[in-house]
CSV table of C-alpha atoms in Angstrom, one decimal:
chain,number,residue,atom,x,y,z
X,1,MET,CA,121.7,105.5,117.6
X,2,LYS,CA,120.0,108.7,118.9
X,3,LYS,CA,122.3,110.9,116.8
X,4,LYS,CA,121.7,108.9,113.7
X,5,PHE,CA,117.9,109.0,114.3
X,6,VAL,CA,117.9,112.7,114.6
X,7,THR,CA,120.1,113.3,111.6
X,8,TRP,CA,118.3,111.0,109.3
X,9,THR,CA,114.9,112.1,110.4
X,10,LEU,CA,115.7,115.8,109.8
X,11,VAL,CA,117.3,115.1,106.4
X,12,LEU,CA,114.5,112.9,105.2
X,13,TYR,CA,111.7,115.1,106.6
X,14,VAL,CA,113.2,118.2,104.9
X,15,ILE,CA,113.5,116.4,101.6
X,16,TYR,CA,109.9,115.1,102.0
X,17,GLY,CA,108.6,118.6,102.8
X,18,LEU,CA,110.4,120.1,99.7
X,19,LEU,CA,109.0,117.4,97.4
X,20,LEU,CA,105.5,118.0,98.9
X,21,GLY,CA,105.9,121.8,98.3
X,22,LEU,CA,107.0,121.2,94.7
X,23,TYR,CA,104.1,118.7,94.1
X,24,PHE,CA,101.3,121.0,95.5
X,25,PHE,CA,102.6,124.4,94.4
X,26,GLN,CA,104.5,123.7,91.2
X,27,TRP,CA,103.8,120.3,89.6
X,28,SER,CA,100.0,119.9,90.2
X,29,ASP,CA,97.7,121.1,87.5
X,30,ILE,CA,94.9,123.1,89.1
X,31,GLY,CA,93.1,123.8,85.9
X,32,VAL,CA,89.9,122.2,84.7
X,33,PRO,CA,90.2,119.4,82.1
X,34,PRO,CA,89.0,120.6,78.7
X,35,ALA,CA,86.1,118.1,78.7
X,36,TYR,CA,84.6,119.7,81.8
X,37,GLU,CA,85.0,123.4,80.7
X,38,GLY,CA,81.7,125.3,80.6
X,39,THR,CA,79.8,122.4,82.3
X,40,ALA,CA,78.1,122.5,85.6
X,41,ALA,CA,81.2,120.9,87.1
X,42,ASP,CA,83.4,123.7,86.0
X,43,PRO,CA,83.8,126.0,89.1
X,44,ALA,CA,84.1,129.0,86.8
X,45,THR,CA,80.3,128.6,86.1
X,46,PHE,CA,79.2,128.9,89.7
X,47,MET,CA,82.1,130.6,91.6
X,48,THR,CA,83.4,134.1,91.4
X,49,ASP,CA,87.0,134.7,90.5
X,50,LYS,CA,87.7,135.5,94.1
X,51,GLU,CA,86.1,132.3,95.4
X,52,LEU,CA,88.0,130.3,92.8
X,53,GLU,CA,91.3,131.9,93.9
X,54,LEU,CA,90.5,131.2,97.6
X,55,THR,CA,89.5,127.6,96.9
X,56,GLN,CA,92.8,126.9,95.1
X,57,GLU,CA,94.9,128.6,97.8
X,58,TYR,CA,93.1,126.9,100.7
X,59,SER,CA,93.1,123.5,99.1
X,60,ARG,CA,96.9,123.7,98.4
X,61,TYR,CA,97.8,124.9,101.9
X,62,GLN,CA,95.5,122.3,103.7
X,63,ASN,CA,96.7,119.4,101.5
X,64,PHE,CA,100.4,120.4,102.0
X,65,LEU,CA,99.8,120.7,105.8
X,66,SER,CA,97.9,117.4,106.0
X,67,PHE,CA,100.6,115.4,104.1
X,68,LEU,CA,103.4,117.2,106.1
X,69,GLY,CA,101.8,115.9,109.3
X,70,GLU,CA,101.3,112.3,108.1
X,71,PRO,CA,104.7,110.9,109.1
X,72,LEU,CA,105.0,112.8,112.4
X,73,GLU,CA,103.1,110.3,114.4
X,74,TRP,CA,105.5,107.5,113.2
X,75,ILE,CA,108.5,109.7,114.1
X,76,ILE,CA,107.1,110.3,117.6
X,77,TYR,CA,106.6,106.6,118.3
X,78,LEU,CA,110.1,105.8,117.1
X,79,GLY,CA,111.6,108.7,119.1
X,80,VAL,CA,109.8,107.7,122.3
X,81,MET,CA,111.5,104.3,122.1
X,82,ILE,CA,114.9,105.4,120.9
X,83,PHE,CA,115.3,108.2,123.5
X,84,GLY,CA,114.0,105.9,126.3
X,85,ALA,CA,110.8,107.8,127.1
X,86,SER,CA,108.9,104.6,127.0
X,87,VAL,CA,111.1,103.2,129.8
X,88,VAL,CA,110.7,106.4,131.8
X,89,PHE,CA,106.9,106.1,131.4
X,90,ARG,CA,107.0,102.4,132.5
X,91,ASN,CA,109.2,103.2,135.5
X,92,PHE,CA,106.9,106.0,136.6
X,93,GLY,CA,103.9,103.7,136.4
X,94,GLU,CA,105.7,101.1,138.5
X,95,ARG,CA,106.4,103.7,141.2
X,96,VAL,CA,102.8,104.8,141.3
X,97,SER,CA,101.4,101.2,141.6
X,98,ARG,CA,102.5,97.6,141.4
X,99,PHE,CA,99.3,96.6,139.6
X,100,ARG,CA,99.3,96.4,135.8
X,101,ILE,CA,95.7,97.5,135.7
X,102,ILE,CA,97.0,100.9,136.9
X,103,GLN,CA,100.3,100.9,135.2
X,104,ILE,CA,99.0,100.3,131.7
X,105,PRO,CA,96.3,103.1,131.6
X,106,LEU,CA,98.9,105.5,133.1
X,107,PHE,CA,101.4,104.6,130.3
X,108,VAL,CA,98.7,105.2,127.7
X,109,LEU,CA,98.0,108.6,129.3
X,110,LEU,CA,101.6,109.7,129.2
X,111,LEU,CA,102.2,108.5,125.6
X,112,GLN,CA,98.9,110.0,124.4
X,113,THR,CA,99.7,113.3,126.1
X,114,LEU,CA,103.2,113.5,124.6
X,115,THR,CA,101.9,112.7,121.2
X,116,THR,CA,99.1,115.2,121.4
X,117,ILE,CA,101.4,118.0,122.5
X,118,LEU,CA,103.9,117.3,119.7
X,119,LEU,CA,101.2,117.1,117.0
X,120,PHE,CA,99.4,120.2,118.4
X,121,PRO,CA,101.2,122.7,116.0
X,122,ILE,CA,100.0,120.9,112.9
X,123,ASP,CA,96.4,120.7,114.4
X,124,TYR,CA,96.5,124.4,115.3
X,125,ALA,CA,97.9,125.4,111.9
X,126,SER,CA,95.0,123.5,110.2
X,127,ARG,CA,92.5,125.3,112.4
X,128,TRP,CA,94.1,128.6,111.7
X,129,LEU,CA,93.8,128.1,108.0
X,130,SER,CA,90.2,127.2,108.4
X,131,VAL,CA,89.5,130.4,110.3
X,132,GLU,CA,91.6,132.6,107.9
X,133,TYR,CA,89.7,131.3,104.9
X,134,GLY,CA,86.3,131.6,106.5
X,135,ILE,CA,85.5,127.9,106.8
X,136,SER,CA,85.6,127.9,110.6
X,137,ASN,CA,84.2,130.6,112.8
X,138,GLN,CA,84.8,128.8,116.1
X,139,ASN,CA,86.8,130.7,118.6
X,140,PHE,CA,89.9,129.3,120.2
X,141,SER,CA,88.4,128.4,123.6
X,142,SER,CA,85.5,126.5,122.0
X,143,TRP,CA,88.0,124.7,119.7
X,144,MET,CA,90.2,123.8,122.6
X,145,ARG,CA,87.1,122.5,124.5
X,146,ASP,CA,86.3,120.2,121.6
X,147,GLU,CA,90.0,119.1,121.4
X,148,LEU,CA,90.0,118.3,125.2
X,149,ILE,CA,86.7,116.4,124.9
X,150,GLY,CA,88.2,114.4,122.0
X,151,PHE,CA,91.4,113.8,124.0
X,152,TRP,CA,89.6,112.3,127.0
X,153,ILE,CA,87.1,110.3,125.0
X,154,GLY,CA,90.0,108.9,123.0
X,155,TYR,CA,92.0,108.2,126.1
X,156,ILE,CA,89.2,106.4,127.9
X,157,ILE,CA,88.5,104.1,124.9
X,158,MET,CA,92.2,103.6,124.2
X,159,ALA,CA,93.1,102.9,127.8
X,160,LEU,CA,90.4,100.3,128.0
X,161,LEU,CA,91.4,98.6,124.8
X,162,ILE,CA,95.1,98.6,125.5
X,163,THR,CA,94.7,97.3,129.1
X,164,VAL,CA,92.6,94.3,127.8
X,165,LEU,CA,95.1,93.8,124.9
X,166,TYR,CA,98.2,93.6,127.1
X,167,PHE,CA,96.5,91.3,129.6
X,168,LEU,CA,95.7,89.0,126.6
X,169,MET,CA,99.4,89.3,125.4
X,170,LYS,CA,100.6,88.1,128.7
X,171,LYS,CA,98.2,85.3,129.1
X,172,PHE,CA,97.9,84.1,125.4
X,173,GLN,CA,101.3,84.7,123.8
X,174,LYS,CA,100.4,83.1,120.4
X,175,ARG,CA,96.7,83.8,120.1
X,176,TRP,CA,96.3,87.2,121.8
X,177,TRP,CA,95.7,88.9,118.4
X,178,LEU,CA,92.8,86.5,117.5
X,179,ILE,CA,91.1,86.8,120.9
X,180,ALA,CA,91.5,90.6,120.8
X,181,TRP,CA,89.8,90.6,117.3
X,182,VAL,CA,86.9,88.5,118.5
X,183,LEU,CA,86.3,90.9,121.5
X,184,MET,CA,86.5,93.9,119.2
X,185,ILE,CA,83.5,92.9,117.1
X,186,PRO,CA,80.8,93.4,119.8
X,187,PHE,CA,82.8,96.5,121.0
X,188,MET,CA,82.4,98.0,117.5
X,189,PHE,CA,78.7,97.4,117.5
X,190,PHE,CA,78.4,98.9,120.9
X,191,MET,CA,80.2,102.1,119.8
X,192,MET,CA,78.0,102.4,116.8
X,193,TYR,CA,75.0,102.2,119.1
X,194,LEU,CA,76.5,104.6,121.6
X,195,GLN,CA,77.8,107.3,119.2
X,196,PRO,CA,74.6,109.3,118.4
X,197,VAL,CA,73.2,109.5,121.9
X,198,VAL,CA,76.3,109.7,124.2
X,199,ILE,CA,79.4,110.9,122.3
X,200,ASP,CA,78.0,113.3,119.6
X,201,PRO,CA,76.0,115.4,122.2
X,202,LEU,CA,79.3,116.1,124.1
X,203,TYR,CA,80.4,118.3,121.1
X,204,ASN,CA,77.2,119.9,119.9
X,205,ASP,CA,73.6,120.7,120.8
X,206,PHE,CA,71.0,118.6,119.2
X,207,SER,CA,67.3,119.4,118.9
X,208,GLU,CA,64.3,118.3,116.9
X,209,LEU,CA,64.1,119.9,113.5
X,210,GLN,CA,62.1,123.2,113.8
X,211,ASN,CA,60.8,123.2,110.2
X,212,LYS,CA,58.0,120.6,110.6
X,213,GLN,CA,57.0,120.7,107.0
X,214,LEU,CA,60.6,119.8,105.9
X,215,GLU,CA,60.7,117.2,108.6
X,216,GLU,CA,57.6,115.6,107.3
X,217,LYS,CA,59.0,115.4,103.8
X,218,ILE,CA,62.3,113.9,105.0
X,219,LEU,CA,60.4,111.3,107.1
X,220,THR,CA,58.3,110.5,104.0
X,221,LEU,CA,61.6,109.7,102.2
X,222,ALA,CA,62.7,107.7,105.2
X,223,GLU,CA,59.5,105.8,105.2
X,224,GLU,CA,59.8,104.9,101.5
X,225,ALA,CA,63.3,103.6,102.3
X,226,GLU,CA,61.9,101.7,105.4
X,227,ILE,CA,64.1,103.6,107.8
X,228,PRO,CA,62.6,103.3,111.3
X,229,ALA,CA,62.9,107.1,112.2
X,230,GLU,CA,60.3,109.1,114.0
X,231,ARG,CA,62.0,112.5,113.9
X,232,VAL,CA,64.8,114.4,112.3
X,233,TYR,CA,67.4,116.1,114.4
X,234,GLU,CA,69.0,119.5,113.9
X,235,VAL,CA,72.5,120.3,115.2
X,236,ASN,CA,73.8,123.8,115.9
X,237,MET,CA,77.0,124.0,113.9
X,238,SER,CA,76.7,127.6,112.6
X,239,GLU,CA,78.6,128.8,115.7
X,240,LYS,CA,81.6,126.7,114.7
X,241,THR,CA,81.7,126.4,110.9
X,242,ASN,CA,80.3,127.6,107.6
X,243,SER,CA,80.5,124.1,106.1
X,244,MET,CA,77.4,122.0,105.5
X,245,ASN,CA,76.7,118.4,106.3
X,246,ALA,CA,73.9,115.9,107.0
X,247,TYR,CA,74.1,112.2,108.0
X,248,VAL,CA,72.3,109.1,109.2
X,249,ASN,CA,74.2,107.2,111.9
X,250,GLY,CA,73.6,104.8,114.7
X,251,ILE,CA,71.9,101.4,114.8
X,252,GLY,CA,68.7,100.0,116.3
X,253,SER,CA,66.7,102.4,118.5
X,254,ASN,CA,69.6,104.9,118.5
X,255,LEU,CA,69.4,105.5,114.7
X,256,ARG,CA,69.5,109.3,114.0
X,257,ILE,CA,68.8,111.4,110.9
X,258,VAL,CA,70.7,114.6,111.5
X,259,LEU,CA,71.0,117.9,109.6
X,260,TRP,CA,73.5,120.7,110.3
X,261,ASP,CA,71.8,124.1,110.7
X,262,THR,CA,74.2,125.5,108.1
X,263,THR,CA,72.8,123.1,105.6
X,264,LEU,CA,69.2,124.2,106.4
X,265,ASN,CA,70.3,127.9,106.2
X,266,ARG,CA,72.1,127.8,102.9
X,267,LEU,CA,70.3,125.2,100.8
X,268,GLN,CA,66.8,125.3,99.2
X,269,GLU,CA,64.3,122.8,100.4
X,270,ASN,CA,64.6,120.6,97.3
X,271,GLU,CA,68.4,120.7,97.7
X,272,VAL,CA,68.1,119.6,101.3
X,273,LEU,CA,65.9,116.7,100.3
X,274,PHE,CA,68.5,115.5,97.8
X,275,ILE,CA,71.2,115.6,100.4
X,276,MET,CA,69.0,113.6,102.8
X,277,ALA,CA,68.1,111.2,100.0
X,278,HIS,CA,71.8,110.6,99.6
X,279,GLU,CA,72.2,109.8,103.3
X,280,ILE,CA,69.2,107.6,103.2
X,281,GLY,CA,70.8,105.8,100.3
X,282,HIS,CA,73.6,104.8,102.5
X,283,TYR,CA,71.2,103.2,104.9
X,284,VAL,CA,69.1,101.4,102.2
X,285,MET,CA,72.2,99.9,100.7
X,286,ASN,CA,73.5,98.9,104.1
X,287,HIS,CA,76.7,100.9,103.8
X,288,LEU,CA,76.8,101.4,107.5
X,289,TYR,CA,77.0,97.6,108.0
X,290,TRP,CA,79.3,97.1,105.1
X,291,ASN,CA,81.6,99.7,106.6
X,292,LEU,CA,81.4,97.8,109.9
X,293,ALA,CA,82.2,94.5,108.1
X,294,GLY,CA,85.1,96.2,106.4
X,295,ALA,CA,86.4,97.5,109.7
X,296,ILE,CA,86.1,94.0,111.2
X,297,ILE,CA,88.1,92.4,108.3
X,298,ALA,CA,90.7,95.2,108.4
X,299,ALA,CA,91.0,94.7,112.2
X,300,PHE,CA,91.6,91.0,111.6
X,301,LEU,CA,94.3,91.5,109.0
X,302,GLY,CA,95.8,94.4,111.0
X,303,LEU,CA,96.1,92.5,114.2
X,304,PHE,CA,97.4,89.4,112.4
X,305,LEU,CA,100.2,91.4,110.7
X,306,THR,CA,100.9,93.4,113.8
X,307,TYR,CA,101.3,90.2,115.8
X,308,HIS,CA,104.0,88.9,113.4
X,309,LEU,CA,105.8,92.3,112.9
X,310,LEU,CA,105.8,93.1,116.6
X,311,ARG,CA,107.4,89.7,117.4
X,312,TYR,CA,110.0,90.3,114.7
X,313,ALA,CA,110.7,93.9,116.0
X,314,THR,CA,111.0,92.5,119.6
X,315,ARG,CA,113.6,89.9,118.6
X,316,ARG,CA,115.5,92.3,116.4
X,317,TRP,CA,115.5,95.6,118.3
X,318,GLY,CA,113.5,95.1,121.5
X,319,GLU,CA,116.3,95.0,124.0
X,320,ARG,CA,117.8,98.3,122.6
X,321,LEU,CA,114.3,99.9,122.7
X,322,GLY,CA,113.4,98.9,126.2
X,323,PHE,CA,111.4,95.7,125.9
X,324,THR,CA,112.3,92.0,125.6
X,325,LYS,CA,108.7,90.7,125.5
X,326,VAL,CA,105.7,91.7,123.4
X,327,SER,CA,103.6,91.8,126.5
X,328,GLU,CA,105.8,94.5,128.2
X,329,ILE,CA,104.0,97.8,128.1
X,330,THR,CA,107.1,99.5,126.7
X,331,SER,CA,106.4,97.8,123.4
X,332,LEU,CA,103.2,99.9,123.0
X,333,PRO,CA,104.9,102.6,120.9
X,334,MET,CA,106.1,99.9,118.5
X,335,PHE,CA,102.6,98.4,118.4
X,336,PHE,CA,101.2,101.9,117.5
X,337,PHE,CA,103.9,102.5,115.0
X,338,ILE,CA,103.2,99.2,113.2
X,339,LEU,CA,99.4,99.6,113.3
X,340,THR,CA,99.4,103.3,112.1
X,341,LEU,CA,101.8,102.4,109.3
X,342,LEU,CA,99.6,99.5,108.2
X,343,SER,CA,96.6,101.7,108.4
X,344,PHE,CA,98.3,104.2,106.0
X,345,LEU,CA,99.3,101.5,103.6
X,346,SER,CA,95.7,100.2,103.5
X,347,SER,CA,94.0,103.6,103.2
X,348,PRO,CA,94.0,103.7,99.3
X,349,VAL,CA,91.9,100.5,99.2
X,350,GLU,CA,89.6,101.7,102.0
X,351,LEU,CA,89.1,105.1,100.4
X,352,ALA,CA,88.4,103.5,97.0
X,353,VAL,CA,85.6,101.4,98.6
X,354,SER,CA,84.2,104.5,100.3
X,355,ARG,CA,84.2,106.5,97.0
X,356,ASN,CA,82.3,103.7,95.3
X,357,ALA,CA,79.7,103.7,98.2
X,358,GLU,CA,79.3,107.5,97.9
X,359,LYS,CA,78.8,107.2,94.1
X,360,GLU,CA,76.1,104.6,94.7
X,361,ALA,CA,74.4,106.9,97.3
X,362,ASP,CA,74.5,109.8,94.8
X,363,GLU,CA,72.8,107.5,92.2
X,364,TYR,CA,70.2,106.4,94.6
X,365,ALA,CA,69.4,110.0,95.6
X,366,ILE,CA,68.9,111.2,92.1
X,367,GLU,CA,66.7,108.3,91.3
X,368,MET,CA,64.7,108.9,94.4
X,369,THR,CA,64.2,112.7,94.0
X,370,GLN,CA,64.3,113.0,90.2
X,371,ASP,CA,65.5,116.5,90.6
X,372,PRO,CA,69.0,116.9,88.9
X,373,LYS,CA,68.9,120.7,89.1
X,374,ALA,CA,68.5,120.6,92.9
X,375,ALA,CA,71.2,117.9,93.1
X,376,ILE,CA,73.7,119.9,91.1
X,377,GLY,CA,72.8,123.1,93.0
X,378,SER,CA,73.4,121.4,96.4
X,379,PHE,CA,76.9,120.2,95.4
X,380,GLN,CA,77.8,123.5,93.9
X,381,GLU,CA,76.8,125.2,97.1
X,382,LEU,CA,78.7,122.7,99.2
X,383,THR,CA,81.8,123.4,97.0
X,384,VAL,CA,81.5,127.2,97.5
X,385,ASN,CA,80.9,127.1,101.3
X,386,GLY,CA,83.6,124.5,102.0
X,387,LEU,CA,86.1,125.9,99.4
X,388,SER,CA,86.4,122.4,98.1
X,389,ASP,CA,88.7,121.6,95.2
X,390,VAL,CA,86.6,120.1,92.5
X,391,HIS,CA,89.6,118.6,90.8
X,392,PRO,CA,92.3,117.7,93.4
X,393,PRO,CA,95.7,116.3,92.6
X,394,ALA,CA,95.9,112.5,92.2
X,395,LEU,CA,97.8,112.1,95.4
X,396,VAL,CA,95.1,113.8,97.4
X,397,LYS,CA,92.3,112.0,95.7
X,398,TYR,CA,93.7,108.5,96.3
X,399,LEU,CA,95.1,109.1,99.8
X,400,ARG,CA,92.6,111.5,101.2
X,401,TYR,CA,89.2,111.5,99.5
X,402,GLY,CA,86.5,109.1,100.8
X,403,HIS,CA,84.1,110.7,98.3
X,404,PRO,CA,84.3,111.1,94.5
X,405,THR,CA,85.6,114.6,93.6
X,406,MET,CA,83.0,117.3,93.2
X,407,MET,CA,83.8,117.4,89.5
X,408,GLU,CA,83.0,113.7,89.1
X,409,ARG,CA,79.8,114.0,91.2
X,410,ILE,CA,78.4,117.0,89.5
X,411,HIS,CA,79.3,115.6,86.0
X,412,MET,CA,77.4,112.4,86.9
X,413,LEU,CA,74.3,114.4,87.9
X,414,GLU,CA,74.5,116.6,84.8
X,415,SER,CA,74.8,113.5,82.6
X,416,TYR,CA,71.7,112.1,84.3
X,417,GLN,CA,69.9,115.4,83.5
X,418,ASP,CA,70.9,115.3,79.9
X,419,ILE,CA,69.7,111.7,79.5
X,420,ASN,CA,66.3,112.7,81.0
X,421,VAL,CA,66.0,115.7,78.6
X,422,LYS,CA,66.8,113.5,75.6
X,423,GLU,CA,64.2,110.9,76.7
X,424,GLU,CA,61.5,113.6,77.1
């Protein structure tokens, strides 16, 4: 079984990598569709030849690397079971303590550590590309610090969730998935409330926006949208990246309007206001809560399907893989394998919903600011600084993009501008 797994994994992964290479470097059309040539959405109108070349190179390499890494997590989970690592982890936990409340978090730690180490080359290669192409200016020690923070935050949350989940599996063999889903709902709200004030500051330094005139204008936009914000926050990202961003997150008293300092440094004031109007649009149209509702529905379906697939896998292969019951902690790699696979299969639908929400926020922002020139300029600057591909291959768009492509977004804004000119 082990030999077959290694052989088939290597053969299929090599074939997969070759097909990816052909798709991204040979078969994908990187040109601009004739209908967009010469428009504001055509990168040739706002990028130099060198910038355009770098954008095409960077996008291809990052997309290739991203898709190359996609199946690795599945392979790791299968390998952990087939090679008996899950049994080794379980036995180690049982030697450390006879209490499941110790054994389960320890198993999660060992599994997460192994997964992180094996995926590290892909993560590092992605970081290296970002540095080489001038997107990231974060030094290695700072990057590793963020990686370690992310690792321990992820571990604490995951250990808590998995410990509760496996206690439910043991006590409620047929309804554990439903009880787990009910418990997850308040947990999701809690995490949304906690994120801006506890987790985000672990990565970056936040302060009140220094430009008080700009803050007043942003708060005026927020007041028009009935957002209960008293200040705008600025986050120091220029020491890590040249990319730009802004967002509104959190709920209740922890709601935050945040601007990256790179956005403030590179965009004109009216362009910043358009970007903030876009983020305010998400709040006005309740996209934060719709996203939460979507996550709750997805969690219900995911846990329901995982329950049935995990039972089937346990009956069919469990004994050979180190578990005879779903509630045994050695089934965790199979649980993760099923859940991540379902997440991948559902991602096209989730991303389509996200792209529609982003389109609505763009439309809201242009109606609010009535400044198409600033809107177009902001997206063009975002494209240049992030080396964003304005017209990515279809595979990338439908499996990676939670926003409309920059070509689609800029074209929409230019169309809005043309309509206004005709009306005048």
